[in-house]
Every structure is written in structure tokens, then in C-alpha cells.
Coordinates of C-alpha atoms in Angstrom, one line a residue:
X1 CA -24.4 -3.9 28.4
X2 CA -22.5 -4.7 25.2
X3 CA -20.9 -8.5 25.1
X4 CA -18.1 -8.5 22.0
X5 CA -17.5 -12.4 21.8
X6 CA -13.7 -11.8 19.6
X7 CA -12.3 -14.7 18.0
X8 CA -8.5 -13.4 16.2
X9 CA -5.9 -14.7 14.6
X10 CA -3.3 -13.7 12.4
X11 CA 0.1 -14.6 10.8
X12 CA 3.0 -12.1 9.9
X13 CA 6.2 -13.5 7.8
X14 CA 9.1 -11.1 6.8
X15 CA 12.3 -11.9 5.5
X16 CA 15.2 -9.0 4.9
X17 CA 18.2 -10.1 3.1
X18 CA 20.7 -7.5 2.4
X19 CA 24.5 -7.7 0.7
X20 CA 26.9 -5.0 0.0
X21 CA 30.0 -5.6 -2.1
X22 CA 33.2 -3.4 -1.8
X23 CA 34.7 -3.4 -5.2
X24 CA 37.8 -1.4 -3.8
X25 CA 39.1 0.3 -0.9
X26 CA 38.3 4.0 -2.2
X27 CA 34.6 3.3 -1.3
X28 CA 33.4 1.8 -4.1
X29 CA 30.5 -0.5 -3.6
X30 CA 27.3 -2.3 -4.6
X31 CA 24.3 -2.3 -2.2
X32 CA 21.4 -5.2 -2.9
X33 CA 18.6 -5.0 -0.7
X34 CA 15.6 -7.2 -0.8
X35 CA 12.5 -7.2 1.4
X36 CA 9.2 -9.4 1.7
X37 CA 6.5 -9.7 3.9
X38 CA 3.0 -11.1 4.5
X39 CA 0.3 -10.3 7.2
X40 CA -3.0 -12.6 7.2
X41 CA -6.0 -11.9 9.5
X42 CA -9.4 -14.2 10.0
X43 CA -11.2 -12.1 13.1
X44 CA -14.6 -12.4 14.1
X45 CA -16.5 -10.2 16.5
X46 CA -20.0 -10.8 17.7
X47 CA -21.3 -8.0 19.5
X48 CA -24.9 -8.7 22.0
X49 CA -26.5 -5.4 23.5
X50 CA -29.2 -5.8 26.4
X51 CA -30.1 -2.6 27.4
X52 CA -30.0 -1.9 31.3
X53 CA -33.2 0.1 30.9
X54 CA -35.7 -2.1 30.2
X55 CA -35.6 -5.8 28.8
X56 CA -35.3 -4.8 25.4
X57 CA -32.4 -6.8 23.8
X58 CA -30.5 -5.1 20.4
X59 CA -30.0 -7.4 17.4
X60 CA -26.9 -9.3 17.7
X61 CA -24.4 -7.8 15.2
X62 CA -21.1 -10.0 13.5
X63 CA -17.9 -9.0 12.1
X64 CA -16.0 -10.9 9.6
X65 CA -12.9 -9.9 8.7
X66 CA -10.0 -11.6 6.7
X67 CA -7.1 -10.1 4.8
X68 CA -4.0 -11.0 2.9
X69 CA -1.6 -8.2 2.2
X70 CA 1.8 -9.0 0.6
X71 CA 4.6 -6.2 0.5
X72 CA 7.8 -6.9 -1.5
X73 CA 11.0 -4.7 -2.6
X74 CA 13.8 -4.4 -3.8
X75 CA 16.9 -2.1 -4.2
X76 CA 20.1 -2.0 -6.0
X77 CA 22.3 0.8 -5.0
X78 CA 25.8 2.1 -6.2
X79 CA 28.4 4.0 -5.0
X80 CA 31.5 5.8 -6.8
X81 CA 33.9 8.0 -4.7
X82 CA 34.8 10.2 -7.9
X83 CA 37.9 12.0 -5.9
X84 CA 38.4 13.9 -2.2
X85 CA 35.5 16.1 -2.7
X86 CA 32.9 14.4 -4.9
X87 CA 31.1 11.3 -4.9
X88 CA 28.4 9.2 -7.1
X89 CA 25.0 7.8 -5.8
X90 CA 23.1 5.5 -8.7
X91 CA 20.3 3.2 -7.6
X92 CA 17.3 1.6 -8.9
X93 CA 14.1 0.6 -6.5
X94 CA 10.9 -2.0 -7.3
X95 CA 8.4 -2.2 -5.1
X96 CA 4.8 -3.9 -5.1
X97 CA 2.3 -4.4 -2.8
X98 CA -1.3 -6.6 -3.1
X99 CA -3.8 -6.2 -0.5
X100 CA -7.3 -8.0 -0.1
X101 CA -9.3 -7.1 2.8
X102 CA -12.8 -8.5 3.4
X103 CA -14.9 -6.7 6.0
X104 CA -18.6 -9.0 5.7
X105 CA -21.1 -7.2 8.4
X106 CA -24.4 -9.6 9.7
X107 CA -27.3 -9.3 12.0
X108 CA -29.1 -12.1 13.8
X109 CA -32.5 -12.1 12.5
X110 CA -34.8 -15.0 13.5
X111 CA -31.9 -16.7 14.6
X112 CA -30.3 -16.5 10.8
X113 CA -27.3 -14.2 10.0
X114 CA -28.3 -11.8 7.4
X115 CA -25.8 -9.6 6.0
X116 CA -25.7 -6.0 6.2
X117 CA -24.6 -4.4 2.9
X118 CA -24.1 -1.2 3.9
X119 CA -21.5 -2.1 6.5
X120 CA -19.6 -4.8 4.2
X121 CA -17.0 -4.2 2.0
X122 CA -14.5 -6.5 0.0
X123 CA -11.8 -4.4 -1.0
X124 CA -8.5 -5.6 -3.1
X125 CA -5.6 -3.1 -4.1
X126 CA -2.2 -3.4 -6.0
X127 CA 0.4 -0.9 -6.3
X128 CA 3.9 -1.0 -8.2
X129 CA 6.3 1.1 -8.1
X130 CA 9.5 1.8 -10.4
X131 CA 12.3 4.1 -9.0
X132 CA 15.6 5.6 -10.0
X133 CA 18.2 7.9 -8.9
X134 CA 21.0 9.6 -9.6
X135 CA 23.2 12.0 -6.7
X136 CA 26.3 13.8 -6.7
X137 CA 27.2 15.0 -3.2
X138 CA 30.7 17.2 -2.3
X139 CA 32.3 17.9 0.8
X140 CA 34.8 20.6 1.5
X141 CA 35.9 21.4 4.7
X142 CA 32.8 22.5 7.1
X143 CA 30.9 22.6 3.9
X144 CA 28.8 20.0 2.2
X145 CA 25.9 19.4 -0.3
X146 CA 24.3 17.1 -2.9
X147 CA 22.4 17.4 -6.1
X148 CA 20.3 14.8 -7.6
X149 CA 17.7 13.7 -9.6
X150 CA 14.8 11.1 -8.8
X151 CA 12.3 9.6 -11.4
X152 CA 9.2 7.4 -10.0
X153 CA 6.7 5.7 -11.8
X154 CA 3.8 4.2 -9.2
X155 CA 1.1 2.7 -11.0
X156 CA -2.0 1.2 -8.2
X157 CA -5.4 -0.5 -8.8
X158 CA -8.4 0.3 -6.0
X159 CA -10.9 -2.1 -6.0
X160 CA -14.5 -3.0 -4.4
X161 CA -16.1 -5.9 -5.3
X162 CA -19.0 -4.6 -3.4
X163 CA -19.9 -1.9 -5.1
X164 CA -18.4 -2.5 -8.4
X165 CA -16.2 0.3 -8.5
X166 CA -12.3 0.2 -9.6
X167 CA -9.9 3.4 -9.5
X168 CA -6.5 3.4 -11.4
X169 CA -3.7 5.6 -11.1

């Protein structure tokens, strides 16, 4: 019989505020776009095992767990009918994200908590990314299509503080 004692709590904010500006009545506009949002954790979990077999009782076993991960973007977008049958899509993006998670493992030992390394990681990521675009779509009749070209530039950062170890790309 396994007892999982749970204490959770989290927090999740987001805020979205978008604009679009019409400059004219042909369809040209201006899109803004900006996003945010923030999740928190603190959980603990506190597993206790008797087995139903004999009297035998399995080390009481913890889990720790906070994180913090933060999201935000933002987009500009534009929009120029060039005539009836073609029109021009140019937009930027920025987006970044920063993550630290915390997983801390423990077993009752004597009645201490002693951590268990190899179940424990501290873990912290960042990620950035640069965006544009450029599209020109037609429409004639039945018939329509687009061409475009996209250029991204994501640059991230892996992190464990418990085993040292960092990973760029």
C-alpha cells in the first residue's frame, strides 16, 4: 500500500493585448500583438510504502518540485493590398522564453531526509527567437496562391546545475 501525501500549488498570469490599425479602406493595416505569461509551481509529494506481504515498510521517498517559466512575444504585422489580384504580407516576431525547474528527490533515513542525486535535477533554459517575413499572395477567380520567404534566428541555453552541464544552440 502506497500513501502519496501531495501538497500543490501553483500560479498562472497571462495577459494578451492585441491592436490593429486600418490605415485605409483598401485593406491596408498594421497588426501589433503582444503576449506574456507566467506559470509557478511549489509541489511536494511524500510517498510511504508498507508492503501487504509482510511488515516490511519501504523508505519514505519526497518530491520537491518548484518552477518558474516565463513566456513572452511579440508581433508586428503588415498588410498592403497592392491591387485586385495581389497583396503584401510583412511582419517581424520576438519571442523569449526562461524556464527554471527544480525537481530535489529525498529518502527518510533515520528519520533525516537525505537527498537522492540521481533522481534530482535543477534544470534552467532560455530561448530567444528573432523572426521575419515577407508574402505575396494572388487570387484570380477559383485560383489562388502565395509565395514567401521566412528568416528565423532561435538562439537557446540548456542548463543543469546538477550535473554541470550547459548546451547552446
Amino acid at each position: 500500500d502506497t500513501d502519496n501525501d501531495q501538497d500543490r500549488s501553483w500560479t498562472y498570469y497571462a495577459v494578451n493585448p492585441y491592436y490593429a490599425y486600418e490605415i485605409d479602406t483598401s485593406g491596408q493595416k498594421i497588426e501589433l500583438d503582444f503576449n506574456a505569461a507566467r506559470f509557478k509551481i511549489d509541489n511536494m509529494n511524500t510517498l510511504s510504502t508498507i508492503s501487504s506481504l509482510d511488515t516490511n515498510t519501504i523508505s519514505r521517498q519526497r518530491y520537491i518540485q518548484t518552477g518558474d517559466t516565463k513566456i513572452y512575444a511579440t508581433k508586428i504585422d503588415y498588410t498592403k493590398p497592392l491591387n485586385k489580384i495581389f497583396e503584401l504580407k510583412v511582419g517581424a516576431k520576438y519571442s523569449m522564453a526562461d524556464l527554471d525547474n527544480d525537481l530535489q528527490s529525498n529518502f527518510l533515513q533515520d528519520s533525516v531526509w537525505v537527498d537522492n542525486v540521481n533522481q534530482s535535477n535543477h534544470y534552467l533554459f532560455e530561448e530567444k527567437i528573432y523572426a521575419t517575413y515577407a508574402k505575396l499572395g494572388w487570387t484570380s477567380g477559383d485560383w489562388s496562391g502565395t509565395a514567401g520567404l521566412r528568416y528565423e534566428n532561435s538562439q537557446s541555453i540548456g542548463t543543469s546545475l546538477t550535473v554541470d552541464t550547459t548546451l547552446r544552440r
